[in-house]
PDB file of C-alpha atoms in Angstrom:
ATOM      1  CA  UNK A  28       0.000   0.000   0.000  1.00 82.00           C
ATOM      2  CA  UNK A  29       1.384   3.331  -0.680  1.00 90.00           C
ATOM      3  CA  UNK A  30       2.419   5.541   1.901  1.00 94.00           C
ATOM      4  CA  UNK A  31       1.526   9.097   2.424  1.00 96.00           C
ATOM      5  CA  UNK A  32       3.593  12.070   1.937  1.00 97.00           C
ATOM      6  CA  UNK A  33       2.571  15.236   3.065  1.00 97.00           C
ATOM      7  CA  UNK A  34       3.096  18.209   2.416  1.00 97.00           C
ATOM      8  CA  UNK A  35       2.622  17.464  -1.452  1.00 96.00           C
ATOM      9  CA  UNK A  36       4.667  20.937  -1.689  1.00 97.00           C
ATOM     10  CA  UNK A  37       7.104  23.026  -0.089  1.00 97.00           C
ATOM     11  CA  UNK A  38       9.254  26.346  -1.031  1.00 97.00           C
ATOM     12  CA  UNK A  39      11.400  27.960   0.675  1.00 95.00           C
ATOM     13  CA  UNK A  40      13.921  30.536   0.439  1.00 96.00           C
ATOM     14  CA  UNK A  41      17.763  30.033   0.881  1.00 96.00           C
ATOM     15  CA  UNK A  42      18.096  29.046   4.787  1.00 95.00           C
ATOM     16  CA  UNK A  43      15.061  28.137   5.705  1.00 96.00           C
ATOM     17  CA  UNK A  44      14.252  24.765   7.168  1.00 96.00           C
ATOM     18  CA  UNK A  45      11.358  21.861   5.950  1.00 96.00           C
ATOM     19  CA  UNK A  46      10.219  18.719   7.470  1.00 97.00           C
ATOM     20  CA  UNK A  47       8.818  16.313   4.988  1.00 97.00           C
ATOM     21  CA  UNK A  48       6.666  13.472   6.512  1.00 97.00           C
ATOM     22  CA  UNK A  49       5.524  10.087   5.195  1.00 96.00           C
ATOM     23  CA  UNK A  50       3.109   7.544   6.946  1.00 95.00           C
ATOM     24  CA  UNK A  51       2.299   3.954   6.160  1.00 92.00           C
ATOM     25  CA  UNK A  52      -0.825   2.019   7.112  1.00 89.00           C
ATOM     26  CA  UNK A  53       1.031  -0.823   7.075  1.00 85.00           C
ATOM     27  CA  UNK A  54       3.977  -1.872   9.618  1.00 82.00           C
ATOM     28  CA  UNK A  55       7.500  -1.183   8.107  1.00 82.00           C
ATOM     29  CA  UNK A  56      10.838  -2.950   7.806  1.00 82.00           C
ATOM     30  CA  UNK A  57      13.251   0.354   6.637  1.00 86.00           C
ATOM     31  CA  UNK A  58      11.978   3.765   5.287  1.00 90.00           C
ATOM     32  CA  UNK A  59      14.295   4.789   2.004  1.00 90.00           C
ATOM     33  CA  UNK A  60      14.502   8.145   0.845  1.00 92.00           C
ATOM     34  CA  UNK A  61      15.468   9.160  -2.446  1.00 92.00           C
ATOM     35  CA  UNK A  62      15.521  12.852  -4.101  1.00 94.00           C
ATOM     36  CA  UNK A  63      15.255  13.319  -7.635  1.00 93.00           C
ATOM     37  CA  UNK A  64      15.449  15.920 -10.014  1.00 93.00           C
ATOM     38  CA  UNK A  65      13.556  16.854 -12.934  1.00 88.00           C
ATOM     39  CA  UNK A  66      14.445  13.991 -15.721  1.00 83.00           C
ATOM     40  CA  UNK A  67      17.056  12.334 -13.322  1.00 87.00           C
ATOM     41  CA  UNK A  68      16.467   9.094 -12.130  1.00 85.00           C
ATOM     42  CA  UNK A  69      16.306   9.263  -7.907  1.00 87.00           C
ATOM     43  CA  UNK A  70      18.839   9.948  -5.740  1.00 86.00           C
ATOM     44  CA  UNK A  71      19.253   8.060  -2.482  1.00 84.00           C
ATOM     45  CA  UNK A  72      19.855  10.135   0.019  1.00 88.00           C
ATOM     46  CA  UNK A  73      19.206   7.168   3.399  1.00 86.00           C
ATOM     47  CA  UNK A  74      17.761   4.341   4.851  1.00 85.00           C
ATOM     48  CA  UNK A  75      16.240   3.907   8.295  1.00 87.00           C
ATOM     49  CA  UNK A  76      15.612   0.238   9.341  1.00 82.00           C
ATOM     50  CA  UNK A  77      12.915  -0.101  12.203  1.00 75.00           C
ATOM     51  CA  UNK A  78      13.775   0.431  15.965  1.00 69.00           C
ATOM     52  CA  UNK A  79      13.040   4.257  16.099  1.00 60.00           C
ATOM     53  CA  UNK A  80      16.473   5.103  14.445  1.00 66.00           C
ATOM     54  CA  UNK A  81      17.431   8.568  13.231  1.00 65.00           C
ATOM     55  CA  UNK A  82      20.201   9.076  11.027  1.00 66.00           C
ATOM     56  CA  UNK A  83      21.607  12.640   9.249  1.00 65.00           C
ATOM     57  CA  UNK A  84      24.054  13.620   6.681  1.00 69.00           C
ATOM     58  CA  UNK A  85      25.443  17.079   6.704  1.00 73.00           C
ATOM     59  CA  UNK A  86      21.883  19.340   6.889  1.00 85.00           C
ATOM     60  CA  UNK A  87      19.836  16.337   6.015  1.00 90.00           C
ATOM     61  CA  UNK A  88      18.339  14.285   8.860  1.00 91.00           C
ATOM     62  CA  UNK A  89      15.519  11.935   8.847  1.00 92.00           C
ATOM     63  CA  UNK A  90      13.683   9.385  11.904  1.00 89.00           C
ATOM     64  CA  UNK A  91      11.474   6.706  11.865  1.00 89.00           C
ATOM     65  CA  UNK A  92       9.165   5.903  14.658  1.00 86.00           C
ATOM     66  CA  UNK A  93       8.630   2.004  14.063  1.00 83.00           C
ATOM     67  CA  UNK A  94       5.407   2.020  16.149  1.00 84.00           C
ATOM     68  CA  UNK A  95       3.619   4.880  14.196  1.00 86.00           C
ATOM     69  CA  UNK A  96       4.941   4.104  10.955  1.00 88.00           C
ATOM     70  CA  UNK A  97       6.025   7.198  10.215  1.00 91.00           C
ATOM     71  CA  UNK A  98       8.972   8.825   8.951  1.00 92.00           C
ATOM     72  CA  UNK A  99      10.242  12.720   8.616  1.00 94.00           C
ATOM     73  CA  UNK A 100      12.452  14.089   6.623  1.00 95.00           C
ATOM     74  CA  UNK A 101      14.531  17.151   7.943  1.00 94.00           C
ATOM     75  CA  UNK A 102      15.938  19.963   5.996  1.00 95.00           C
ATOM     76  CA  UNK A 103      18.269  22.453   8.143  1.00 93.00           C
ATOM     77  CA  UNK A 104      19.850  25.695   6.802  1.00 94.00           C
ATOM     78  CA  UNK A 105      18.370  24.660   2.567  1.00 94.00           C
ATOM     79  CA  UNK A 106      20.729  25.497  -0.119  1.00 94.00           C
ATOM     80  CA  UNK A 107      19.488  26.071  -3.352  1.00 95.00           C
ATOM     81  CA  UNK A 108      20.907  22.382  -4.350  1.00 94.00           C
ATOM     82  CA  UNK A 109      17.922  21.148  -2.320  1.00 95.00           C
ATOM     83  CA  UNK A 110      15.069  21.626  -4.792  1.00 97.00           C
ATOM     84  CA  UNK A 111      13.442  18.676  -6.285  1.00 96.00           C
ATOM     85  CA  UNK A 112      11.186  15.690  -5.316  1.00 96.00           C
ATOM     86  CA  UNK A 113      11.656  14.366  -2.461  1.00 97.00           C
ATOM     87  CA  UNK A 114      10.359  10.134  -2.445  1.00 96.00           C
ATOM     88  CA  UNK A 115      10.044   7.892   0.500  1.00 95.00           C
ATOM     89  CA  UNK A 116       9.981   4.276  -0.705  1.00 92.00           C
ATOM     90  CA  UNK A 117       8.899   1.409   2.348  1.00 89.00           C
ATOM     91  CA  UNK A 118      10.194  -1.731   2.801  1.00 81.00           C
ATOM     92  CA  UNK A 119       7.194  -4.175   4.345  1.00 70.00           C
ATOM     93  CA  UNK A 120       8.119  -7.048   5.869  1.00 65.00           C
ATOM     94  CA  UNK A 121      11.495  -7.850   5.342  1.00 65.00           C
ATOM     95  CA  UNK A 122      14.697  -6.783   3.955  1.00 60.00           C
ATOM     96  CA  UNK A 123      15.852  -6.777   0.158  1.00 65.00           C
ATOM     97  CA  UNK A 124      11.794  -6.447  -0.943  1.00 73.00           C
ATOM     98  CA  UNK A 125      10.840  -4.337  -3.781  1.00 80.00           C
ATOM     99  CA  UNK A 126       9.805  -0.254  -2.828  1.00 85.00           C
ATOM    100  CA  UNK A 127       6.992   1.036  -2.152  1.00 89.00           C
ATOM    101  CA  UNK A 128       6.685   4.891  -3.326  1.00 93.00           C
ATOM    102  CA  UNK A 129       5.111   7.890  -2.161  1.00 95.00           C
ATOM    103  CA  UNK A 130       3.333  10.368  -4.320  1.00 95.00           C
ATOM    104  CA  UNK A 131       6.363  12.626  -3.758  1.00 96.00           C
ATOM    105  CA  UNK A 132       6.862  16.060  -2.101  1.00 97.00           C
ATOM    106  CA  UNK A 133       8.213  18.807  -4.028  1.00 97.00           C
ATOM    107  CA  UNK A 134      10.996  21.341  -2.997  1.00 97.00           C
ATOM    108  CA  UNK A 135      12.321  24.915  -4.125  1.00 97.00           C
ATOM    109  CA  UNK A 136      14.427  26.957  -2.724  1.00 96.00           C
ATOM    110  CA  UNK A 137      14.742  30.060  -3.906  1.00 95.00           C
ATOM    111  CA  UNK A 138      17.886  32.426  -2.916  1.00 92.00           C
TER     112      UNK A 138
ATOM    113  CA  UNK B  12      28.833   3.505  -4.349  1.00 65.00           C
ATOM    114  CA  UNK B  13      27.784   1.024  -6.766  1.00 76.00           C
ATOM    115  CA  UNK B  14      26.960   2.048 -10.201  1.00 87.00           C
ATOM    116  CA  UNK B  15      23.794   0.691 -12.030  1.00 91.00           C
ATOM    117  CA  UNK B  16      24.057   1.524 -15.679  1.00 94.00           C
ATOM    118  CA  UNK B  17      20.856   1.479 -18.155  1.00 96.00           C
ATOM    119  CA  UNK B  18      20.796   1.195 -22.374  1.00 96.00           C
ATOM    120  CA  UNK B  19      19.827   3.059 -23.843  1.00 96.00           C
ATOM    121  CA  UNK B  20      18.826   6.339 -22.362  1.00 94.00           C
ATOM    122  CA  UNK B  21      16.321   7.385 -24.264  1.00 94.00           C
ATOM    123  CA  UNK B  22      14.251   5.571 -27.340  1.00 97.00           C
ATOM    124  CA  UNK B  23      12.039   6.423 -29.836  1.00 97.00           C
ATOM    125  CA  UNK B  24       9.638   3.687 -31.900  1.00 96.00           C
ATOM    126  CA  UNK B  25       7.141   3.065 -33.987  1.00 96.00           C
ATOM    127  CA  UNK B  26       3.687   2.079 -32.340  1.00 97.00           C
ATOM    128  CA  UNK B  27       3.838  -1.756 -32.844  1.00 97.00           C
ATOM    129  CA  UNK B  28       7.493  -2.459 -32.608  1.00 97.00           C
ATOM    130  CA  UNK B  29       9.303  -3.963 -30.087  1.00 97.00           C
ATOM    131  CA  UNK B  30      11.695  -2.424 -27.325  1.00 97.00           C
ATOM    132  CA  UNK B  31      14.502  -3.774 -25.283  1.00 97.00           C
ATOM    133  CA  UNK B  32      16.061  -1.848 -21.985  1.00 97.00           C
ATOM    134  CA  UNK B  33      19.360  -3.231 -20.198  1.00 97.00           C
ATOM    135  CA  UNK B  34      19.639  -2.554 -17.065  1.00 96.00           C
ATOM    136  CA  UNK B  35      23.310  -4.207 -15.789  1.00 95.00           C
ATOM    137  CA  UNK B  36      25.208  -3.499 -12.268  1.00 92.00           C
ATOM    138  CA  UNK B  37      28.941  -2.985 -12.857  1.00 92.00           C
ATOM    139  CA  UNK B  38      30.636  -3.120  -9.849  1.00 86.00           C
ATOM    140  CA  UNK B  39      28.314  -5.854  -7.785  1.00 85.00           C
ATOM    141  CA  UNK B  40      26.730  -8.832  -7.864  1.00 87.00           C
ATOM    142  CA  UNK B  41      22.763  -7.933  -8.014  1.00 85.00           C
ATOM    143  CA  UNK B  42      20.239 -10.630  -6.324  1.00 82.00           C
ATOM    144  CA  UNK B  43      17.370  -9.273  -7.073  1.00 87.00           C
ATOM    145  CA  UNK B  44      16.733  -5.995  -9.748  1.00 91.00           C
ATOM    146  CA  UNK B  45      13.548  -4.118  -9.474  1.00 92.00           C
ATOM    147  CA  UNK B  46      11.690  -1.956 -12.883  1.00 95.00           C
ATOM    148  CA  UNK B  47       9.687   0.886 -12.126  1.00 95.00           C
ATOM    149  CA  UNK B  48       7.580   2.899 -14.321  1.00 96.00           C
ATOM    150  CA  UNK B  49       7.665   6.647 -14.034  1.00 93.00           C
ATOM    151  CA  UNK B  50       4.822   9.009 -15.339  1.00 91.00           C
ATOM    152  CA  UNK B  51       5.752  12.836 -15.859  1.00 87.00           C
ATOM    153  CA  UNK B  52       5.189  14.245 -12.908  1.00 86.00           C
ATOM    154  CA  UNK B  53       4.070  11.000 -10.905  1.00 91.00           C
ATOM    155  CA  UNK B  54       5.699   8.303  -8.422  1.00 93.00           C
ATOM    156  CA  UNK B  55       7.959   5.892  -9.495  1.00 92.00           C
ATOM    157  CA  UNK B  56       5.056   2.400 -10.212  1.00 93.00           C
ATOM    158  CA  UNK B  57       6.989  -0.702  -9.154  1.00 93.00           C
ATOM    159  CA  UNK B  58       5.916  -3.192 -12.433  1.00 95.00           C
ATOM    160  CA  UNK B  59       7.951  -6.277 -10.978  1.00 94.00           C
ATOM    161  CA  UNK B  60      10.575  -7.835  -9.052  1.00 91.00           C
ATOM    162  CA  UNK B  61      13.129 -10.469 -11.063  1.00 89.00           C
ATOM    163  CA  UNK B  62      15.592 -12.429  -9.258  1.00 86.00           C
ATOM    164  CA  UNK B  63      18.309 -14.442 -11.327  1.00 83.00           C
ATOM    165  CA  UNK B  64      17.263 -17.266 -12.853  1.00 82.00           C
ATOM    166  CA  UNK B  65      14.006 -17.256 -12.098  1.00 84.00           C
ATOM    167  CA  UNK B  66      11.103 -16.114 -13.176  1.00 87.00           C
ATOM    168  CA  UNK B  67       9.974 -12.665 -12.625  1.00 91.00           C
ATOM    169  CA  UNK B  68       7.298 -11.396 -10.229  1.00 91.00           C
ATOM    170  CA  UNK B  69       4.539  -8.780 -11.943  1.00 94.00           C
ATOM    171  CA  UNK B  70       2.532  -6.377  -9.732  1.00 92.00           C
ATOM    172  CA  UNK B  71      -1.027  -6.579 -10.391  1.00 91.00           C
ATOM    173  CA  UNK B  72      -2.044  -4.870 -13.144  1.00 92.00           C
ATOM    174  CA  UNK B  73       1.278  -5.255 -15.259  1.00 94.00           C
ATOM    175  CA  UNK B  74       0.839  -7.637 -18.158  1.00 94.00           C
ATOM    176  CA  UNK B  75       3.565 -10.261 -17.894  1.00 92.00           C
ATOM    177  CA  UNK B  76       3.066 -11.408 -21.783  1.00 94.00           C
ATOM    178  CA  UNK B  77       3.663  -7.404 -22.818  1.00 96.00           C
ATOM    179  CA  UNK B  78       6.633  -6.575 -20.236  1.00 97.00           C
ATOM    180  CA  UNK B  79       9.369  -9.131 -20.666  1.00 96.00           C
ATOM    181  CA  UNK B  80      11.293  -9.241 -17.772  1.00 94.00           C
ATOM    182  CA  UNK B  81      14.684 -11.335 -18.176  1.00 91.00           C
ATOM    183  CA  UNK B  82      17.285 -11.984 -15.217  1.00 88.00           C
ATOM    184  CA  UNK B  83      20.066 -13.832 -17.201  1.00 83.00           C
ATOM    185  CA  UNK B  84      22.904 -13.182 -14.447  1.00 89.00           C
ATOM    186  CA  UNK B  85      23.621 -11.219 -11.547  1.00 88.00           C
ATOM    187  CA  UNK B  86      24.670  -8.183 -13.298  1.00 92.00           C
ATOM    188  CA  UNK B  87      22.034  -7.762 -16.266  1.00 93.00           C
ATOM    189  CA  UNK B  88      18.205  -7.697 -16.279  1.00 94.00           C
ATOM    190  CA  UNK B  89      16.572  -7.071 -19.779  1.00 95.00           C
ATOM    191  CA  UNK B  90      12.530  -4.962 -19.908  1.00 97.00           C
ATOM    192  CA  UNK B  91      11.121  -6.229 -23.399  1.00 97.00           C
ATOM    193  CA  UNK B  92       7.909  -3.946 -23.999  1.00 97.00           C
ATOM    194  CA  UNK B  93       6.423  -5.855 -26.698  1.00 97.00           C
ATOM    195  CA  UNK B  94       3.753  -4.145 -29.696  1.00 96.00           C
ATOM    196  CA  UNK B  95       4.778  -0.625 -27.930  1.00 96.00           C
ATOM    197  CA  UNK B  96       1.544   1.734 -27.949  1.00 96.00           C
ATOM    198  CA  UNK B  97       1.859   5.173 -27.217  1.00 96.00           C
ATOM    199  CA  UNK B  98       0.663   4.670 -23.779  1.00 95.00           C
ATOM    200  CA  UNK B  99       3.506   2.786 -23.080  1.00 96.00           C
ATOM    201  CA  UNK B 100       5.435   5.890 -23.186  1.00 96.00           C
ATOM    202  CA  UNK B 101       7.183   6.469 -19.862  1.00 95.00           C
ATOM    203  CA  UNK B 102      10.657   6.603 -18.148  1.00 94.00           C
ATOM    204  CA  UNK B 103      11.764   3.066 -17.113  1.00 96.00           C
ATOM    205  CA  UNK B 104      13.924   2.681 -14.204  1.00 95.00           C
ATOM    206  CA  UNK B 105      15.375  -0.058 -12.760  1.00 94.00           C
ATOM    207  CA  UNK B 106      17.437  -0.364  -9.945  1.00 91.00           C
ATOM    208  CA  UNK B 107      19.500  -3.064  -8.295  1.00 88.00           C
ATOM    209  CA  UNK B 108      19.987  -4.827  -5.011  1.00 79.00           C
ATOM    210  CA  UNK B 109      22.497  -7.300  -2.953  1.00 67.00           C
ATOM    211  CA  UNK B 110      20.018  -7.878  -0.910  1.00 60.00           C
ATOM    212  CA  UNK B 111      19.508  -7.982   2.697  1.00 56.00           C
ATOM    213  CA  UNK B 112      20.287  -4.684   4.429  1.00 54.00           C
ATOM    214  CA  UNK B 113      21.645  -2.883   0.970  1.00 58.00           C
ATOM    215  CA  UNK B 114      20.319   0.328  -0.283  1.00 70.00           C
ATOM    216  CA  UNK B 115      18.764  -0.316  -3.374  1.00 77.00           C
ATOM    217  CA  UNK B 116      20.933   1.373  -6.485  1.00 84.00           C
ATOM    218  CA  UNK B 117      18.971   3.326  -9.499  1.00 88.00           C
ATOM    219  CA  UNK B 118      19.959   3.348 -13.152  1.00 91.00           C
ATOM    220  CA  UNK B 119      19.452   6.711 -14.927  1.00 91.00           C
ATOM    221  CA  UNK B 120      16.228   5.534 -16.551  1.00 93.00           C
ATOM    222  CA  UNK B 121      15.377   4.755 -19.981  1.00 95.00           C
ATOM    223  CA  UNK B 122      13.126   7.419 -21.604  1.00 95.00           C
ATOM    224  CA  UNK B 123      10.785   5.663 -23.877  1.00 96.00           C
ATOM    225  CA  UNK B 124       8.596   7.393 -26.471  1.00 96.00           C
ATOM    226  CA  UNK B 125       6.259   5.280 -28.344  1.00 97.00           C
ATOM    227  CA  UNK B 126       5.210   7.395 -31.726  1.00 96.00           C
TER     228      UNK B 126
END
């Protein structure tokens, strides 16, 4: 089942922050996410396996609460390099199992 | 990181004719490789799952008999869309796993345009 992304849209200027969500009805093995630019395949940007993790890189951060099924997506300090689509993909029930997409959130920054 | 390559990038055909997208991984050994579909401006559609040497798995709604999916070793996976219709027009991505814990790689996609 797909998950849910919200918001569907975000833009920001230079230096501002986001927080991207995306919620699953179903229970979760990892949360992926991927951005991807406009006629560029995606991007990965990290994975979060269940047990409430939270992992960042650089301004990027993300966590995953295992017992909601959710996971956010956080954007510190944007740079203009940050604008595109932003995908969470779910793993269900185990490891190594095909993606599950979101409908996508799109990001610009503007300077 | 690992590198997934696709071939070709983009394609053009004649409503009718017959297409076929590579999708190899270079620099690992891929278990399992995944196709996606990917409307303008929509979410990547997983269309199935093929694992080497074995048959591949369609999501519902994918016609097996139109989308051949073939897994011949661990670094190549061939899409074969078969009597292409316009409607079949779409970016193809595939992407590539060792499975387990691995991130899953992406190709750059295949742009196809069915005239």
């Amino acid at each position: 089942q797909q998950p849910v992304q919200s918001p569907q849209a975000v833009i920001l200027r230079e230096g501002e922050d986001a927080v991207i969500n995306c919620s699953s009805s179903k229970a979760l093995y990892s949360v992926h996410w991927y951005r991807q630019k406009h006629g560029e395949a995606p991007v990965f940007l990290m994975i979060l396996l269940k047990g409430g993790e939270q992992k960042g890189h650089e301004k990027i951060s993300a966590s995953f609460n295992e017992k909601k099924q959710q996971s956010s997506l956080y954007l510190t300090a944007s740079q203009l390099s940050y604008s595109g689509t932003y995908f969470c993909g779910t793993e269900g029930n185990q490891a190594g199992t095909a993606l599950i997409f979101g409908k996508g959130t799109t990001l610009s920054v503007s300077s | 990181g690992a590198v997934v390559s696709q071939h070709p990038s983009w394609v053009i055909c004649k409503s009718g004719t017959s297409v076929k997208i590579e999708c190899r991984s270079l620099d690992f050994q891929a278990t399992t490789m995944f196709w996606y579909r990917q409307f303008p401006k929509q979410s990547l559609m997983l269309m199935a799952t093929s694992n080497e040497g074995s048959k591949a798995t369609y999501e519902q709604g994918v016609e097996k008999d139109k989308f051949l999916i073939n897994h011949a070793s661990l670094t190549l996976s061939t899409l074969t869309v078969t009597s292409a219709h316009p409607e079949d027009s779409s970016f193809y991505i595939c992407s590539a796993g060792a499975g387990g814990l691995y991130e899953q790689y992406f190709g750059p996609g295949t742009r196809l345009t069915v005239t």
